[in-house]
Amino acid sequence: MLAFGGSLPTVPPVTHPAIADGTVVSIHYTLTLEDGTVADSSVGSEPLTYLHGAANIVPGLERQLTGRKPGEKLEADVTPAEGYGEFDPEGEQVVPRKAFPKGQKLQPGMMFHTEGPQGPQPLWVKEVGEAEVTITYNHPMAGRTLRFAVEVLEVRKATREEMEHGHVHGPGGHHH
Ligand code: ZN
């Protein structure tokens, strides 16, 4: 983490980098849907820390955060296309219960991955029956317009290792 301020007179003042690809960004955010429902918020808990330019967050929010600096607040509206995707009414499928790992407890909303033609594809459990399970390839927020109220807290350059891994290490990130 960069220590801002308190520089020696001989050291040039530390400038806050703006958000760009290859920076690690900490934000507080509240996500509200069109109907005013608060779907998610970091306020009151740990801020979200992510690697900018690595598709760690939805594209529409990432795009609107580019160039912002610590201390800035913004409201970012994100269309489904730049959010969690359009809702596909054909995206549902009924599969046998035994398509899931043996002993796996199943609940609506659980996410699994299946091997698709373009690599691992997420899917969600929608309904659980005795012998059959309804799954959907639609993200739970698919088709929704998202409004993010964001406060930018910190911006720093990513380390080489973080760039290679495509995610943040340390506080708010991966530990490994
Ligand atoms: Zn890593």
mmCIF file of C-alpha atoms and ligand atoms in Angstrom:
data_model
loop_
_atom_site.group_PDB
_atom_site.id
_atom_site.type_symbol
_atom_site.label_atom_id
_atom_site.label_comp_id
_atom_site.label_asym_id
_atom_site.label_seq_id
_atom_site.Cartn_x
_atom_site.Cartn_y
_atom_site.Cartn_z
ATOM 1 C CA MET A 1 0.000 0.000 0.000
ATOM 2 C CA LEU A 2 1.320 3.468 -0.793
ATOM 3 C CA ALA A 3 1.804 5.836 2.084
ATOM 4 C CA PHE A 4 0.547 9.212 0.973
ATOM 5 C CA GLY A 5 1.826 12.479 2.361
ATOM 6 C CA GLY A 6 4.515 13.129 4.923
ATOM 7 C CA SER A 7 7.229 13.219 2.259
ATOM 8 C CA LEU A 8 10.695 14.625 2.944
ATOM 9 C CA PRO A 9 11.267 18.018 1.313
ATOM 10 C CA THR A 10 13.746 16.510 -1.160
ATOM 11 C CA VAL A 11 11.216 13.927 -2.353
ATOM 12 C CA PRO A 12 8.688 15.094 -4.951
ATOM 13 C CA PRO A 13 5.096 14.973 -3.688
ATOM 14 C CA VAL A 14 3.352 11.659 -4.181
ATOM 15 C CA THR A 15 0.754 11.994 -6.906
ATOM 16 C CA HIS A 16 -2.356 9.902 -6.770
ATOM 17 C CA PRO A 17 -2.467 7.746 -9.870
ATOM 18 C CA ALA A 18 -5.711 7.750 -11.801
ATOM 19 C CA ILE A 19 -7.531 4.491 -12.426
ATOM 20 C CA ALA A 20 -6.103 2.803 -15.518
ATOM 21 C CA ASP A 21 -5.403 -0.727 -16.728
ATOM 22 C CA GLY A 22 -2.849 -2.257 -14.399
ATOM 23 C CA THR A 23 -3.891 -0.390 -11.268
ATOM 24 C CA VAL A 24 -5.304 -1.901 -8.108
ATOM 25 C CA VAL A 25 -8.412 -0.019 -7.049
ATOM 26 C CA SER A 26 -10.296 0.019 -3.753
ATOM 27 C CA ILE A 27 -13.878 1.265 -3.843
ATOM 28 C CA HIS A 28 -16.936 1.372 -1.702
ATOM 29 C CA TYR A 29 -20.040 0.733 -3.762
ATOM 30 C CA THR A 30 -23.773 0.293 -3.463
ATOM 31 C CA LEU A 31 -25.592 -1.507 -6.246
ATOM 32 C CA THR A 32 -29.233 -0.531 -6.764
ATOM 33 C CA LEU A 33 -31.650 -2.021 -9.298
ATOM 34 C CA GLU A 34 -34.246 -0.105 -11.376
ATOM 35 C CA ASP A 35 -36.932 -0.725 -8.756
ATOM 36 C CA GLY A 36 -34.800 0.823 -6.037
ATOM 37 C CA THR A 37 -33.819 -2.486 -4.423
ATOM 38 C CA VAL A 38 -30.327 -2.460 -2.983
ATOM 39 C CA ALA A 39 -28.814 -5.648 -4.410
ATOM 40 C CA ASP A 40 -25.356 -5.384 -2.907
ATOM 41 C CA SER A 41 -23.190 -2.965 -0.972
ATOM 42 C CA SER A 42 -19.707 -2.847 0.497
ATOM 43 C CA VAL A 43 -20.570 0.072 2.765
ATOM 44 C CA GLY A 44 -20.158 -0.930 6.380
ATOM 45 C CA SER A 45 -17.789 -3.769 5.521
ATOM 46 C CA GLU A 46 -14.513 -4.218 3.639
ATOM 47 C CA PRO A 47 -14.145 -2.165 0.463
ATOM 48 C CA LEU A 48 -13.957 -3.980 -2.861
ATOM 49 C CA THR A 49 -10.366 -4.170 -4.091
ATOM 50 C CA TYR A 50 -9.859 -5.291 -7.691
ATOM 51 C CA LEU A 51 -7.397 -5.243 -10.574
ATOM 52 C CA HIS A 52 -8.510 -2.731 -13.211
ATOM 53 C CA GLY A 53 -8.459 -3.950 -16.816
ATOM 54 C CA ALA A 54 -8.656 -7.644 -15.932
ATOM 55 C CA ALA A 55 -12.441 -8.128 -16.122
ATOM 56 C CA ASN A 56 -12.640 -8.515 -12.332
ATOM 57 C CA ILE A 57 -15.792 -6.350 -12.329
ATOM 58 C CA VAL A 58 -18.597 -5.828 -14.872
ATOM 59 C CA PRO A 59 -17.369 -4.070 -18.040
ATOM 60 C CA GLY A 60 -19.694 -1.054 -17.768
ATOM 61 C CA LEU A 61 -18.513 -0.178 -14.286
ATOM 62 C CA GLU A 62 -14.876 -0.748 -15.180
ATOM 63 C CA ARG A 63 -15.204 1.573 -18.187
ATOM 64 C CA GLN A 64 -16.806 4.369 -16.149
ATOM 65 C CA LEU A 65 -14.175 4.123 -13.422
ATOM 66 C CA THR A 66 -11.280 4.625 -15.846
ATOM 67 C CA GLY A 67 -9.506 7.928 -15.180
ATOM 68 C CA ARG A 68 -11.074 8.447 -11.729
ATOM 69 C CA LYS A 69 -8.967 9.311 -8.710
ATOM 70 C CA PRO A 70 -9.108 8.614 -4.984
ATOM 71 C CA GLY A 71 -11.796 10.687 -3.285
ATOM 72 C CA GLU A 72 -14.011 10.833 -6.358
ATOM 73 C CA LYS A 73 -17.638 9.778 -6.086
ATOM 74 C CA LEU A 74 -19.759 8.809 -9.031
ATOM 75 C CA GLU A 75 -23.010 7.177 -10.054
ATOM 76 C CA ALA A 76 -22.557 4.696 -12.857
ATOM 77 C CA ASP A 77 -25.527 3.286 -14.758
ATOM 78 C CA VAL A 78 -24.722 0.003 -16.452
ATOM 79 C CA THR A 79 -26.870 -1.598 -19.156
ATOM 80 C CA PRO A 80 -27.416 -5.377 -19.131
ATOM 81 C CA ALA A 81 -25.092 -5.712 -22.144
ATOM 82 C CA GLU A 82 -22.271 -4.110 -20.144
ATOM 83 C CA GLY A 83 -23.384 -5.745 -16.922
ATOM 84 C CA TYR A 84 -24.385 -9.369 -16.355
ATOM 85 C CA GLY A 85 -25.721 -9.925 -19.863
ATOM 86 C CA GLU A 86 -29.135 -9.839 -21.504
ATOM 87 C CA PHE A 87 -31.720 -12.276 -20.185
ATOM 88 C CA ASP A 88 -31.986 -15.277 -22.494
ATOM 89 C CA PRO A 89 -35.455 -16.892 -22.216
ATOM 90 C CA GLU A 90 -33.984 -20.023 -23.840
ATOM 91 C CA GLY A 91 -31.240 -20.142 -21.233
ATOM 92 C CA GLU A 92 -33.047 -22.638 -19.027
ATOM 93 C CA GLN A 93 -32.719 -26.377 -19.024
ATOM 94 C CA VAL A 94 -34.049 -29.291 -16.994
ATOM 95 C CA VAL A 95 -31.380 -31.835 -16.157
ATOM 96 C CA PRO A 96 -31.437 -35.047 -14.121
ATOM 97 C CA ARG A 97 -30.450 -34.710 -10.470
ATOM 98 C CA LYS A 98 -27.632 -37.148 -11.103
ATOM 99 C CA ALA A 99 -25.928 -34.678 -13.473
ATOM 100 C CA PHE A 100 -24.568 -33.126 -10.277
ATOM 101 C CA PRO A 101 -21.845 -34.640 -8.122
ATOM 102 C CA LYS A 102 -23.094 -37.394 -5.800
ATOM 103 C CA GLY A 103 -24.032 -36.124 -2.355
ATOM 104 C CA GLN A 104 -24.005 -32.518 -3.563
ATOM 105 C CA LYS A 105 -26.625 -30.484 -1.687
ATOM 106 C CA LEU A 106 -28.583 -28.349 -4.142
ATOM 107 C CA GLN A 107 -30.290 -25.049 -3.487
ATOM 108 C CA PRO A 108 -31.760 -22.422 -5.806
ATOM 109 C CA GLY A 109 -29.178 -19.757 -6.553
ATOM 110 C CA MET A 110 -26.135 -22.031 -6.293
ATOM 111 C CA MET A 111 -23.563 -21.583 -9.035
ATOM 112 C CA PHE A 112 -21.759 -24.376 -10.847
ATOM 113 C CA HIS A 113 -19.456 -24.507 -13.833
ATOM 114 C CA THR A 114 -19.829 -26.655 -16.884
ATOM 115 C CA GLU A 115 -17.283 -27.154 -19.642
ATOM 116 C CA GLY A 116 -18.504 -25.140 -22.626
ATOM 117 C CA PRO A 117 -17.032 -24.696 -26.111
ATOM 118 C CA GLN A 118 -15.315 -21.496 -24.895
ATOM 119 C CA GLY A 119 -14.100 -22.892 -21.582
ATOM 120 C CA PRO A 120 -15.823 -23.085 -18.200
ATOM 121 C CA GLN A 121 -19.340 -21.669 -18.288
ATOM 122 C CA PRO A 122 -21.224 -20.682 -15.135
ATOM 123 C CA LEU A 123 -24.741 -21.890 -14.518
ATOM 124 C CA TRP A 124 -27.179 -21.410 -11.671
ATOM 125 C CA VAL A 125 -29.634 -23.737 -9.996
ATOM 126 C CA LYS A 126 -33.164 -22.413 -10.349
ATOM 127 C CA GLU A 127 -35.437 -25.160 -9.020
ATOM 128 C CA VAL A 128 -34.640 -28.410 -7.286
ATOM 129 C CA GLY A 129 -37.007 -31.353 -7.724
ATOM 130 C CA GLU A 130 -36.882 -34.984 -6.614
ATOM 131 C CA ALA A 131 -35.305 -36.314 -9.779
ATOM 132 C CA GLU A 132 -34.814 -33.205 -11.876
ATOM 133 C CA VAL A 133 -33.168 -29.842 -11.499
ATOM 134 C CA THR A 134 -33.945 -26.705 -13.477
ATOM 135 C CA ILE A 135 -30.758 -24.840 -14.309
ATOM 136 C CA THR A 136 -30.273 -21.488 -15.995
ATOM 137 C CA TYR A 137 -27.344 -19.998 -17.829
ATOM 138 C CA ASN A 138 -28.670 -16.522 -17.028
ATOM 139 C CA HIS A 139 -26.737 -14.751 -14.296
ATOM 140 C CA PRO A 140 -29.164 -13.840 -11.467
ATOM 141 C CA MET A 141 -28.697 -10.185 -12.522
ATOM 142 C CA ALA A 142 -29.040 -10.820 -16.262
ATOM 143 C CA GLY A 143 -31.331 -8.333 -17.983
ATOM 144 C CA ARG A 144 -31.073 -5.846 -15.140
ATOM 145 C CA THR A 145 -29.904 -2.261 -15.478
ATOM 146 C CA LEU A 146 -27.506 -1.636 -12.639
ATOM 147 C CA ARG A 147 -26.819 1.611 -10.822
ATOM 148 C CA PHE A 148 -23.599 1.731 -8.877
ATOM 149 C CA ALA A 149 -22.937 4.534 -6.396
ATOM 150 C CA VAL A 150 -19.174 4.426 -6.032
ATOM 151 C CA GLU A 151 -16.558 6.144 -3.912
ATOM 152 C CA VAL A 152 -12.960 5.657 -5.021
ATOM 153 C CA LEU A 153 -10.794 5.083 -1.954
ATOM 154 C CA GLU A 154 -7.345 4.037 -3.163
ATOM 155 C CA VAL A 155 -5.497 3.511 -6.415
ATOM 156 C CA ARG A 156 -2.052 1.943 -6.721
ATOM 157 C CA LYS A 157 -0.008 0.309 -9.430
ATOM 158 C CA ALA A 158 -0.414 -3.460 -9.591
ATOM 159 C CA THR A 159 2.646 -5.605 -8.947
ATOM 160 C CA ARG A 160 4.042 -7.757 -11.745
ATOM 161 C CA GLU A 161 2.750 -10.844 -9.951
ATOM 162 C CA GLU A 162 -0.769 -9.421 -9.719
ATOM 163 C CA MET A 163 -0.672 -8.610 -13.447
ATOM 164 C CA GLU A 164 0.387 -12.183 -14.235
ATOM 165 C CA HIS A 165 -2.330 -13.679 -12.040
ATOM 166 C CA GLY A 166 -5.036 -11.248 -13.177
ATOM 167 C CA HIS A 167 -6.150 -10.481 -9.623
ATOM 168 C CA VAL A 168 -5.186 -8.568 -6.512
ATOM 169 C CA HIS A 169 -3.033 -9.948 -3.701
ATOM 170 C CA GLY A 170 -3.056 -8.865 -0.077
ATOM 171 C CA PRO A 171 -5.860 -7.010 1.723
ATOM 172 C CA GLY A 172 -9.134 -7.466 -0.113
ATOM 173 C CA GLY A 173 -7.521 -9.819 -2.628
ATOM 174 C CA HIS A 174 -6.266 -13.378 -2.989
ATOM 175 C CA HIS A 175 -4.067 -14.938 -0.347
ATOM 176 C CA HIS A 176 -1.903 -17.706 -1.735
HETATM 177 ZN ZN ZN B 1 -2.552 -14.675 -7.425
#
